[in-house]
């Protein structure tokens, strides 16, 4: 056996399933935005590994290959706080949601 | 002369976590008119912790809290284990003692959402005004830089001669006050966790516990897949808390999602049987400040103090954060009470907070582990080589493999030489500080 990760076990719980346990007070406004989008954004021009899409624990960011852009499903955000420093090109602007909105943990 | 500011409160605390509640409770007891602002719909709504809480620091704020039947605590911990893992082997070192239950019991597991609500209610009972569902977006500053209140996401302004920032890791308030820039990914870890339901009798059976007692286990080595961090499992009353946390830069570099890492952790043979049949109730994730003393912001300015995670007060070598938060919140509160008596909230007066921190356990403890993480990071052997070496040596020690035992010694020496004895000595030296 090696100590290297071997990908996800076949019966692993997906992020989507994990988020299914959570309650949110849905905010009509996004609290996350990309500073630059489009062909001259770092997402397209510079960022090869796209850590926002691979690390965010709520899978909020997804790379849309067709449109060459990052989609942001802000309503899934569990407010871990990581994305304020996750983007190597400082292209993510992430505030806390307005008072009372967002994830509502029951255990934490 | 500009008009004197008309204040709404004597003090404003931002964040109803352990630091903020301790600060608000202390000041309310001291007779101050205190506002405690929390962005969650209720205290705890946004908060994630392992969670082990050391009792003494809470006992100093809520004496004999464990005797209160309504206290939101889970199990007193009698057994603490550390596990060094490879993919298919592990060495467990543990210490169990019923002495942990005597006097002030050493530590309890807690469920943060319940705990935070219970703790915040204590501050309210003492007279603090808890305002939930309030996100603070900025501080109010006079033209000469004195902080005199906060501005919320609704655009409301609340004024007080002093604001205590207890808003947790990567503190927005400390940034707005000009204390810190955005933290760097190397200064934080990202934790992911699940709470799993399991019958209390099964918990006691699997962890070899008397009814009501609890155990903790932290797992290092192979289980973190070459990243700097650890996995943990803690027993609650009728649930288990299982999680993993590693440096954000490691997750970034490896492109690993903590939730997926957690799925692999759940399947490690050292944990698999402990959680068998346990049903996930919740998944959560949160940052942990890891920069320690080297990333600590200035702690006081005119009309402003910072406590808890917002001030990077974590001892990464000992899973301590909530206790440092409580103590620093209490000391910040005491400082403000003195400032109120003097009628002076200048930086010079509020600096007394720093003196109090230095006289407590917080400063010396943080000083002690200041460079530990860097030392461990510098020697990648800790993440893979040593766990494997330890398990291989143990394997030989506990095997009757038909080889003369003295051949085992030569083989063991060979394994050590592979890394070089001087290098091993240099690797291990920084660890002396966490040995006791
Ligand atoms: C996975 C994990 C495991 C851990 N395990 C342990 C452990 O076993 N033992 C231990 O002692 N420590 C542990 N810690 C660390 C511990 O959780 C923290 O040290 C502790 O919570 C710090 O308390 P705090 O009050 O400073 O901050 P927090 O608990 O983060 O509280 C900050 C509060 O401020 C509120 N807030 C933030 N911004 C705003 C704003 N702008 N406006 C209004 N409100 C705001 C938040 O909603 C929150 O309620 C762990 C942490 C993690 C993530
Ligand atoms: S990490 Fe930053 S630059 Fe890269 S894809 Fe995400 S937002 Fe774009
Ligand atoms: S705060 Fe955390 S959960 Fe929310 S988008 Fe950023 S990384 Fe994802």
mmCIF file of N, CA and C in Angstrom, chain B residues 278-352:
data_model
loop_
_atom_site.group_PDB
_atom_site.id
_atom_site.type_symbol
_atom_site.label_atom_id
_atom_site.label_comp_id
_atom_site.label_asym_id
_atom_site.label_seq_id
_atom_site.Cartn_x
_atom_site.Cartn_y
_atom_site.Cartn_z
ATOM 1 N N UNK B 278 -22.055 4.661 11.890
ATOM 2 C CA UNK B 278 -22.414 5.999 12.391
ATOM 3 C C UNK B 278 -22.911 6.851 11.224
ATOM 4 N N UNK B 279 -24.010 7.551 11.444
ATOM 5 C CA UNK B 279 -24.644 8.317 10.348
ATOM 6 C C UNK B 279 -24.232 9.778 10.409
ATOM 7 N N UNK B 280 -23.805 10.299 9.255
ATOM 8 C CA UNK B 280 -23.416 11.707 9.204
ATOM 9 C C UNK B 280 -24.630 12.602 9.479
ATOM 10 N N UNK B 281 -24.449 13.559 10.381
ATOM 11 C CA UNK B 281 -25.511 14.528 10.668
ATOM 12 C C UNK B 281 -25.193 15.891 10.065
ATOM 13 N N UNK B 282 -23.872 16.175 9.966
ATOM 14 C CA UNK B 282 -23.505 17.502 9.468
ATOM 15 C C UNK B 282 -22.071 17.485 8.948
ATOM 16 N N UNK B 283 -21.844 18.324 7.954
ATOM 17 C CA UNK B 283 -20.510 18.556 7.401
ATOM 18 C C UNK B 283 -20.222 20.035 7.583
ATOM 19 N N UNK B 284 -18.967 20.363 7.897
ATOM 20 C CA UNK B 284 -18.643 21.776 8.098
ATOM 21 C C UNK B 284 -17.177 22.022 7.793
ATOM 22 N N UNK B 285 -16.821 23.267 7.613
ATOM 23 C CA UNK B 285 -15.433 23.601 7.311
ATOM 24 C C UNK B 285 -15.117 25.016 7.781
ATOM 25 N N UNK B 286 -13.882 25.221 8.207
ATOM 26 C CA UNK B 286 -13.498 26.528 8.770
ATOM 27 C C UNK B 286 -11.988 26.669 8.714
ATOM 28 N N UNK B 287 -11.530 27.907 8.636
ATOM 29 C CA UNK B 287 -10.095 28.176 8.715
ATOM 30 C C UNK B 287 -9.603 28.113 10.153
ATOM 31 N N UNK B 288 -8.321 27.822 10.309
ATOM 32 C CA UNK B 288 -7.659 27.855 11.612
ATOM 33 C C UNK B 288 -6.422 28.738 11.450
ATOM 34 N N UNK B 289 -6.258 29.768 12.281
ATOM 35 C CA UNK B 289 -5.049 30.584 12.153
ATOM 36 C C UNK B 289 -3.835 29.766 12.580
ATOM 37 N N UNK B 290 -2.758 29.843 11.833
ATOM 38 C CA UNK B 290 -1.591 29.027 12.164
ATOM 39 C C UNK B 290 -0.320 29.853 12.247
ATOM 40 N N UNK B 291 -0.448 31.132 11.951
ATOM 41 C CA UNK B 291 0.756 31.968 11.915
ATOM 42 C C UNK B 291 1.360 32.207 13.287
ATOM 43 N N UNK B 292 0.545 32.101 14.328
ATOM 44 C CA UNK B 292 1.017 32.270 15.693
ATOM 45 C C UNK B 292 1.625 33.637 15.937
ATOM 46 N N UNK B 293 2.594 33.644 16.850
ATOM 47 C CA UNK B 293 3.259 34.871 17.272
ATOM 48 C C UNK B 293 3.776 35.686 16.078
ATOM 49 N N UNK B 294 4.281 34.965 15.051
ATOM 50 C CA UNK B 294 4.884 35.684 13.924
ATOM 51 C C UNK B 294 3.856 36.452 13.101
ATOM 52 N N UNK B 295 2.570 36.088 13.202
ATOM 53 C CA UNK B 295 1.536 36.782 12.429
ATOM 54 C C UNK B 295 0.641 37.625 13.318
ATOM 55 N N UNK B 296 0.985 37.731 14.580
ATOM 56 C CA UNK B 296 0.099 38.442 15.501
ATOM 57 C C UNK B 296 0.030 39.933 15.149
ATOM 58 N N UNK B 297 -1.186 40.486 15.065
ATOM 59 C CA UNK B 297 -1.300 41.919 14.772
ATOM 60 C C UNK B 297 -0.927 42.720 16.020
ATOM 61 N N UNK B 298 -0.741 44.041 15.875
ATOM 62 C CA UNK B 298 -0.645 44.848 17.090
ATOM 63 C C UNK B 298 -1.942 44.605 17.854
ATOM 64 N N UNK B 299 -1.949 44.696 19.162
ATOM 65 C CA UNK B 299 -3.136 44.259 19.898
ATOM 66 C C UNK B 299 -4.019 45.413 20.358
ATOM 67 N N UNK B 300 -3.471 46.614 20.362
ATOM 68 C CA UNK B 300 -4.244 47.752 20.854
ATOM 69 C C UNK B 300 -3.988 48.994 20.000
ATOM 70 N N UNK B 301 -5.034 49.785 19.845
ATOM 71 C CA UNK B 301 -4.908 51.108 19.222
ATOM 72 C C UNK B 301 -5.868 52.019 19.984
ATOM 73 N N UNK B 302 -5.924 53.287 19.624
ATOM 74 C CA UNK B 302 -6.876 54.187 20.286
ATOM 75 C C UNK B 302 -8.291 53.661 20.077
ATOM 76 N N UNK B 303 -8.951 53.261 21.162
ATOM 77 C CA UNK B 303 -10.333 52.791 21.076
ATOM 78 C C UNK B 303 -10.503 51.410 20.463
ATOM 79 N N UNK B 304 -9.464 50.597 20.486
ATOM 80 C CA UNK B 304 -9.547 49.318 19.762
ATOM 81 C C UNK B 304 -8.663 48.233 20.385
ATOM 82 N N UNK B 305 -9.231 47.032 20.542
ATOM 83 C CA UNK B 305 -8.464 45.868 21.020
ATOM 84 C C UNK B 305 -8.813 44.659 20.157
ATOM 85 N N UNK B 306 -7.908 43.689 20.092
ATOM 86 C CA UNK B 306 -8.158 42.477 19.314
ATOM 87 C C UNK B 306 -7.902 41.254 20.197
ATOM 88 N N UNK B 307 -8.803 40.252 20.138
ATOM 89 C CA UNK B 307 -8.624 39.052 20.963
ATOM 90 C C UNK B 307 -8.985 37.777 20.195
ATOM 91 N N UNK B 308 -8.493 36.649 20.693
ATOM 92 C CA UNK B 308 -8.840 35.333 20.137
ATOM 93 C C UNK B 308 -8.201 35.079 18.778
ATOM 94 N N UNK B 309 -8.906 34.300 17.952
ATOM 95 C CA UNK B 309 -8.398 33.961 16.617
ATOM 96 C C UNK B 309 -8.079 35.214 15.797
ATOM 97 N N UNK B 310 -8.829 36.287 16.029
ATOM 98 C CA UNK B 310 -8.593 37.531 15.299
ATOM 99 C C UNK B 310 -7.169 38.017 15.553
ATOM 100 N N UNK B 311 -6.611 37.660 16.711
ATOM 101 C CA UNK B 311 -5.244 38.043 17.053
ATOM 102 C C UNK B 311 -4.290 36.857 16.885
ATOM 103 N N UNK B 312 -4.739 35.819 16.163
ATOM 104 C CA UNK B 312 -3.891 34.642 15.877
ATOM 105 C C UNK B 312 -3.541 33.855 17.134
ATOM 106 N N UNK B 313 -4.363 33.960 18.175
ATOM 107 C CA UNK B 313 -3.994 33.296 19.427
ATOM 108 C C UNK B 313 -4.402 31.828 19.420
ATOM 109 N N UNK B 314 -3.525 31.039 18.825
ATOM 110 C CA UNK B 314 -3.753 29.596 18.754
ATOM 111 C C UNK B 314 -2.434 28.929 19.095
ATOM 112 N N UNK B 315 -2.520 27.810 19.786
ATOM 113 C CA UNK B 315 -1.320 27.017 20.024
ATOM 114 C C UNK B 315 -1.428 25.747 19.192
ATOM 115 N N UNK B 316 -0.839 25.765 17.996
ATOM 116 C CA UNK B 316 -1.079 24.668 17.064
ATOM 117 C C UNK B 316 -0.517 23.337 17.551
ATOM 118 N N UNK B 317 0.433 23.389 18.468
ATOM 119 C CA UNK B 317 1.025 22.137 18.921
ATOM 120 C C UNK B 317 0.107 21.400 19.892
ATOM 121 N N UNK B 318 -0.896 22.067 20.424
ATOM 122 C CA UNK B 318 -1.732 21.448 21.459
ATOM 123 C C UNK B 318 -3.231 21.576 21.220
ATOM 124 N N UNK B 319 -3.682 21.704 19.987
ATOM 125 C CA UNK B 319 -5.101 21.889 19.708
ATOM 126 C C UNK B 319 -5.766 22.852 20.708
ATOM 127 N N UNK B 320 -5.091 23.940 21.013
ATOM 128 C CA UNK B 320 -5.684 24.934 21.903
ATOM 129 C C UNK B 320 -5.965 26.208 21.121
ATOM 130 N N UNK B 321 -7.169 26.689 21.211
ATOM 131 C CA UNK B 321 -7.549 27.934 20.559
ATOM 132 C C UNK B 321 -8.681 28.567 21.340
ATOM 133 N N UNK B 322 -9.714 27.743 21.613
ATOM 134 C CA UNK B 322 -10.889 28.287 22.295
ATOM 135 C C UNK B 322 -10.540 28.777 23.696
ATOM 136 N N UNK B 323 -9.598 28.106 24.353
ATOM 137 C CA UNK B 323 -9.224 28.544 25.704
ATOM 138 C C UNK B 323 -8.418 29.846 25.651
ATOM 139 N N UNK B 324 -7.528 29.959 24.660
ATOM 140 C CA UNK B 324 -6.778 31.214 24.511
ATOM 141 C C UNK B 324 -7.739 32.357 24.168
ATOM 142 N N UNK B 325 -8.749 32.014 23.360
ATOM 143 C CA UNK B 325 -9.750 33.026 22.994
ATOM 144 C C UNK B 325 -10.466 33.525 24.246
ATOM 145 N N UNK B 326 -10.891 32.594 25.097
ATOM 146 C CA UNK B 326 -11.617 32.988 26.319
ATOM 147 C C UNK B 326 -10.758 33.842 27.236
ATOM 148 N N UNK B 327 -9.513 33.405 27.439
ATOM 149 C CA UNK B 327 -8.649 34.151 28.350
ATOM 150 C C UNK B 327 -8.348 35.538 27.772
ATOM 151 N N UNK B 328 -8.034 35.598 26.480
ATOM 152 C CA UNK B 328 -7.688 36.907 25.914
ATOM 153 C C UNK B 328 -8.914 37.820 25.908
ATOM 154 N N UNK B 329 -10.111 37.251 25.657
ATOM 155 C CA UNK B 329 -11.332 38.051 25.707
ATOM 156 C C UNK B 329 -11.555 38.615 27.111
ATOM 157 N N UNK B 330 -11.348 37.754 28.110
ATOM 158 C CA UNK B 330 -11.527 38.210 29.493
ATOM 159 C C UNK B 330 -10.527 39.317 29.817
ATOM 160 N N UNK B 331 -9.267 39.141 29.418
ATOM 161 C CA UNK B 331 -8.246 40.152 29.729
ATOM 162 C C UNK B 331 -8.518 41.463 28.992
ATOM 163 N N UNK B 332 -9.025 41.368 27.768
ATOM 164 C CA UNK B 332 -9.394 42.582 27.030
ATOM 165 C C UNK B 332 -10.529 43.290 27.767
ATOM 166 N N UNK B 333 -11.508 42.506 28.241
ATOM 167 C CA UNK B 333 -12.633 43.070 28.996
ATOM 168 C C UNK B 333 -12.158 43.769 30.263
ATOM 169 N N UNK B 334 -11.247 43.128 30.984
ATOM 170 C CA UNK B 334 -10.729 43.726 32.229
ATOM 171 C C UNK B 334 -9.992 45.029 31.924
ATOM 172 N N UNK B 335 -9.265 45.028 30.808
ATOM 173 C CA UNK B 335 -8.531 46.241 30.420
ATOM 174 C C UNK B 335 -9.498 47.397 30.161
ATOM 175 N N UNK B 336 -10.619 47.070 29.493
ATOM 176 C CA UNK B 336 -11.592 48.123 29.179
ATOM 177 C C UNK B 336 -12.266 48.647 30.457
ATOM 178 N N UNK B 337 -12.506 47.750 31.407
ATOM 179 C CA UNK B 337 -13.107 48.206 32.679
ATOM 180 C C UNK B 337 -12.173 49.236 33.344
ATOM 181 N N UNK B 338 -10.880 48.941 33.345
ATOM 182 C CA UNK B 338 -9.906 49.886 33.930
ATOM 183 C C UNK B 338 -9.875 51.200 33.150
ATOM 184 N N UNK B 339 -9.945 51.077 31.834
ATOM 185 C CA UNK B 339 -9.920 52.288 30.989
ATOM 186 C C UNK B 339 -11.144 53.155 31.252
ATOM 187 N N UNK B 340 -12.265 52.482 31.447
ATOM 188 C CA UNK B 340 -13.529 53.200 31.719
ATOM 189 C C UNK B 340 -13.397 53.973 33.046
ATOM 190 N N UNK B 341 -12.809 53.327 34.053
ATOM 191 C CA UNK B 341 -12.619 53.986 35.350
ATOM 192 C C UNK B 341 -11.752 55.235 35.193
ATOM 193 N N UNK B 342 -10.716 55.097 34.347
ATOM 194 C CA UNK B 342 -9.826 56.246 34.108
ATOM 195 C C UNK B 342 -10.432 57.261 33.158
ATOM 196 N N UNK B 343 -11.464 56.815 32.427
ATOM 197 C CA UNK B 343 -12.047 57.686 31.396
ATOM 198 C C UNK B 343 -11.085 57.929 30.242
ATOM 199 N N UNK B 344 -10.258 56.937 29.973
ATOM 200 C CA UNK B 344 -9.225 57.116 28.948
ATOM 201 C C UNK B 344 -9.096 55.832 28.121
ATOM 202 N N UNK B 345 -9.457 55.929 26.841
ATOM 203 C CA UNK B 345 -9.412 54.749 25.968
ATOM 204 C C UNK B 345 -8.291 54.874 24.939
ATOM 205 N N UNK B 346 -7.263 55.605 25.285
ATOM 206 C CA UNK B 346 -6.149 55.778 24.355
ATOM 207 C C UNK B 346 -5.341 54.489 24.265
ATOM 208 N N UNK B 347 -4.553 54.404 23.219
ATOM 209 C CA UNK B 347 -3.692 53.239 23.013
ATOM 210 C C UNK B 347 -2.813 53.004 24.247
ATOM 211 N N UNK B 348 -2.269 54.095 24.804
ATOM 212 C CA UNK B 348 -1.364 53.963 25.950
ATOM 213 C C UNK B 348 -2.043 53.222 27.102
ATOM 214 N N UNK B 349 -3.311 53.563 27.370
ATOM 215 C CA UNK B 349 -4.028 52.881 28.456
ATOM 216 C C UNK B 349 -4.380 51.453 28.061
ATOM 217 N N UNK B 350 -4.841 51.277 26.836
ATOM 218 C CA UNK B 350 -5.287 49.942 26.408
ATOM 219 C C UNK B 350 -4.128 48.958 26.244
ATOM 220 N N UNK B 351 -2.910 49.490 26.136
ATOM 221 C CA UNK B 351 -1.728 48.614 26.048
ATOM 222 C C UNK B 351 -1.581 47.718 27.282
ATOM 223 N N UNK B 352 -2.283 48.080 28.375
ATOM 224 C CA UNK B 352 -2.256 47.241 29.584
ATOM 225 C C UNK B 352 -2.684 45.803 29.254
#
